[in-house]
Amino acid sequence: MVIQALQEALWQASLFLNHDSYFAAIAFAGLAVAFFISRNKTSLLASTIAAMALIPFVKMALKDPRPCTIEDLIPSYCGTDFGLPSSHAAISFLIAFSLFETKYFPTALLLALLVTASRVLIGAHSILQVVGGMALA
């Protein structure tokens, strides 16, 4: 019963994080906090701009379909673009890595792992696609 409740909670959190507007607001807040805490603000800013600029081009170049589109079934939580790399994973890990030498790193890393796991759970990305996003960070 506890496991089912945890699975349901993770599913609901995954659907919430999948909504681009909610994730954008959370990511912006996370980046703002990381910017003020981070020791290397210039690197964080440059990495964020580079990641956001590169992700669409890499997706178009690789054309790796999302798992949720393979069976001609496009749920409402499935993106219409390609899946590799996962921008959710890239931004989440970029925030976590920017806090590497701070006391906030373990919490940021845990949150990044939860965001990444949620992308795989709902079928928006494969494991390879989220690992690609992590590597881009």
XYZ file of C-alpha atoms in Angstrom:
137
model
C 0.000 0.000 0.000
C 2.832 2.401 0.854
C 4.618 1.514 -2.383
C 1.453 2.163 -4.400
C 1.030 5.538 -2.698
C 4.637 6.449 -3.489
C 4.198 5.356 -7.106
C 1.053 7.457 -7.424
C 2.784 10.471 -5.851
C 5.722 10.125 -8.253
C 3.316 9.796 -11.193
C 1.434 12.962 -10.202
C 4.689 14.867 -9.637
C 5.909 13.641 -13.024
C 2.820 14.954 -14.770
C 3.167 18.286 -12.958
C 6.840 18.645 -13.919
C 6.063 17.653 -17.490
C 3.973 20.781 -18.041
C 6.392 23.176 -19.756
C 5.101 26.266 -17.970
C 5.458 24.721 -14.523
C 8.885 23.303 -15.268
C 10.022 26.606 -16.771
C 8.953 28.475 -13.633
C 10.647 25.940 -11.364
C 13.790 25.876 -13.520
C 13.948 29.684 -13.603
C 13.608 29.810 -9.805
C 16.239 27.100 -9.436
C 18.618 28.916 -11.764
C 18.068 32.178 -9.889
C 18.837 30.524 -6.551
C 21.837 28.709 -8.040
C 23.102 31.974 -9.521
C 23.127 33.664 -6.124
C 24.667 30.661 -4.347
C 27.093 29.508 -7.039
C 30.731 30.450 -6.800
C 31.094 30.730 -10.566
C 28.233 32.887 -11.793
C 29.728 33.538 -15.217
C 30.100 29.819 -15.911
C 26.513 29.126 -14.813
C 25.144 31.877 -17.020
C 27.211 30.796 -20.036
C 26.322 27.122 -19.547
C 22.612 27.889 -19.294
C 22.617 29.980 -22.461
C 24.690 27.391 -24.326
C 22.463 24.492 -23.240
C 19.251 26.280 -24.169
C 20.697 27.275 -27.544
C 22.126 23.830 -28.363
C 19.294 21.536 -27.281
C 16.890 22.295 -30.175
C 19.661 21.882 -32.757
C 20.871 18.590 -31.258
C 17.293 17.258 -31.181
C 16.792 18.141 -34.847
C 20.147 16.662 -35.843
C 19.652 13.345 -34.011
C 15.881 12.990 -34.637
C 15.518 10.428 -31.857
C 11.765 9.886 -31.278
C 10.266 10.014 -27.825
C 9.112 6.646 -26.439
C 5.526 7.908 -26.175
C 5.331 8.552 -29.952
C 6.637 5.203 -31.161
C 3.259 3.418 -31.058
C 1.339 6.250 -32.779
C -0.052 7.107 -29.371
C 0.677 10.681 -28.377
C -0.547 11.301 -24.854
C -1.072 14.870 -23.705
C 2.202 14.732 -21.754
C 4.255 13.712 -24.766
C 6.192 16.453 -26.499
C 5.890 16.959 -30.227
C 9.608 17.424 -30.794
C 12.344 14.807 -30.646
C 13.633 13.452 -27.348
C 17.439 13.422 -27.369
C 18.687 15.228 -25.332
C 16.156 15.820 -22.571
C 16.044 19.539 -21.815
C 14.449 18.810 -18.419
C 17.432 16.616 -17.492
C 19.948 19.096 -18.912
C 18.605 22.079 -16.961
C 18.050 20.080 -13.768
C 21.612 18.766 -13.767
C 23.031 22.119 -14.832
C 21.501 23.601 -11.685
C 22.783 20.711 -9.547
C 26.314 20.841 -10.988
C 26.463 24.602 -10.470
C 26.023 23.945 -6.751
C 28.693 21.227 -6.628
C 30.927 22.846 -4.021
C 28.097 24.038 -1.797
C 26.052 22.440 0.950
C 23.031 22.539 -1.399
C 24.519 20.101 -3.921
C 23.047 16.869 -2.426
C 19.539 18.332 -2.428
C 19.913 19.748 -5.941
C 21.289 16.421 -7.182
C 18.381 14.510 -5.638
C 15.879 16.874 -7.254
C 17.635 16.533 -10.627
C 17.475 12.745 -10.334
C 13.759 12.924 -9.497
C 13.054 15.165 -12.490
C 15.025 12.827 -14.732
C 13.308 9.699 -13.390
C 9.926 11.344 -13.885
C 10.677 11.931 -17.579
C 11.367 8.229 -18.069
C 8.393 7.166 -15.926
C 5.802 9.001 -18.011
C 7.375 7.916 -21.303
C 8.432 11.385 -22.423
C 12.061 10.207 -22.672
C 14.103 7.042 -22.787
C 16.996 6.465 -20.398
C 19.439 7.303 -23.207
C 17.677 10.604 -23.831
C 17.868 11.707 -20.192
C 21.492 10.587 -19.950
C 22.124 12.712 -23.042
C 20.566 15.670 -21.252
C 22.686 14.999 -18.175
C 25.821 14.853 -20.340
C 24.938 18.146 -21.999
C 24.805 19.787 -18.567
